[in-house]
Amino acid sequence: MKISIVIPVYNASLTLKECLGAIFNSNYKNFEVIIVSDNSSDNSIKISKQFKCKIIELPENKGPAFARNAGAKIAEGDILLFLDSDVIIKKDSLSLIV
């Protein structure tokens, strides 16, 4: 089963790299990460590009619910997982979800 992980981002450069690092260090590998930048003005997009993520850049700030829905629309997985940019998952979190 594929997991689509949607992360709304608004000026999250202080926490995003650790969040993404934990996801990509997971022992479960069948996932996609969708970053939805809610019109961030920091280097969140630059950080996201260091990882294999799909990136959506919203032209104006509409809040995390709107960003999550935008990410969900392009998700291709069997399971939809919403995380915030300051969440650090454990190595086995994705396999436990599946």
Coordinates of C-alpha atoms in Angstrom, one line a residue:
M1 CA 0.0 0.0 0.0
K2 CA 1.2 3.4 -0.9
I3 CA 1.0 6.3 1.6
S4 CA 0.5 9.9 0.5
I5 CA 1.9 12.2 3.1
V6 CA 0.6 15.8 2.8
I7 CA 2.5 18.5 4.7
P8 CA 1.1 22.1 4.7
V9 CA 4.0 24.5 5.1
Y10 CA 4.1 28.1 6.0
N11 CA 7.5 29.5 6.9
A12 CA 8.6 26.2 8.4
S13 CA 12.3 26.3 7.6
L14 CA 13.2 25.8 11.3
T15 CA 11.6 22.4 11.5
L16 CA 11.0 21.1 8.0
K17 CA 14.3 19.5 7.3
E18 CA 14.1 17.3 10.4
C19 CA 10.5 16.4 9.6
L20 CA 11.4 15.3 6.1
G21 CA 14.6 13.6 7.2
A22 CA 12.6 11.4 9.6
I23 CA 10.1 10.5 6.8
F24 CA 12.7 9.6 4.3
N25 CA 14.6 7.6 7.0
S26 CA 11.5 5.4 7.5
N27 CA 11.8 1.7 7.2
Y28 CA 8.7 1.7 5.0
K29 CA 9.5 3.0 1.5
N30 CA 6.2 3.0 -0.5
F31 CA 5.2 6.6 0.1
E32 CA 5.1 10.0 -1.6
V33 CA 5.5 13.3 0.2
I34 CA 3.5 16.3 -1.0
I35 CA 4.6 19.7 0.3
V36 CA 2.0 22.5 0.0
S37 CA 3.6 25.9 0.5
D38 CA 0.9 28.2 1.8
N39 CA 2.7 31.2 0.3
S40 CA 5.8 30.8 2.4
S41 CA 8.4 33.6 2.3
D42 CA 11.3 31.7 3.8
N43 CA 13.4 28.9 2.4
S44 CA 10.9 26.1 3.0
I45 CA 10.7 25.3 -0.7
K46 CA 14.5 25.2 -1.0
I47 CA 14.6 22.7 1.9
S48 CA 11.8 20.6 0.3
K49 CA 13.7 20.4 -3.0
Q50 CA 16.5 18.6 -1.1
F51 CA 14.2 15.6 -0.8
K52 CA 12.1 13.7 -3.3
C53 CA 8.8 15.7 -2.8
K54 CA 6.0 16.8 -4.9
I55 CA 5.7 20.6 -4.3
I56 CA 2.7 22.8 -4.7
E57 CA 3.1 26.5 -4.2
L58 CA 0.0 28.4 -3.4
P59 CA -0.1 32.0 -4.7
E60 CA -1.7 33.4 -1.5
N61 CA -1.9 32.3 2.2
K62 CA -5.2 30.4 2.7
G63 CA -4.4 28.4 5.8
P64 CA -3.5 24.8 6.6
A65 CA -6.9 23.3 5.9
F66 CA -6.9 24.7 2.3
A67 CA -3.3 23.6 1.9
R68 CA -4.1 20.0 3.0
N69 CA -7.0 19.8 0.6
A70 CA -4.8 21.0 -2.3
G71 CA -2.3 18.3 -1.4
A72 CA -5.0 15.6 -1.1
K73 CA -6.3 16.4 -4.6
I74 CA -3.0 15.3 -6.2
A75 CA -2.3 12.4 -3.8
E76 CA -1.9 9.0 -5.5
G77 CA -1.7 6.8 -2.4
D78 CA -4.0 4.3 -0.9
I79 CA -3.6 5.9 2.5
L80 CA -3.7 9.7 3.1
L81 CA -1.6 10.9 6.0
F82 CA -1.5 14.6 7.0
L83 CA 1.5 15.7 9.0
D84 CA 2.5 19.2 10.2
S85 CA 6.0 20.5 9.4
D86 CA 7.2 20.2 13.0
V87 CA 6.2 16.5 13.4
I88 CA 9.1 14.0 13.6
I89 CA 7.9 10.5 13.0
K90 CA 9.6 7.4 14.3
K91 CA 11.4 5.0 11.9
D92 CA 8.5 2.4 12.1
S93 CA 5.6 4.9 12.1
L94 CA 4.6 4.4 8.4
S95 CA 4.9 0.6 8.6
L96 CA 2.7 0.6 11.7
I97 CA 0.1 2.7 9.9
V98 CA 0.0 0.2 7.0

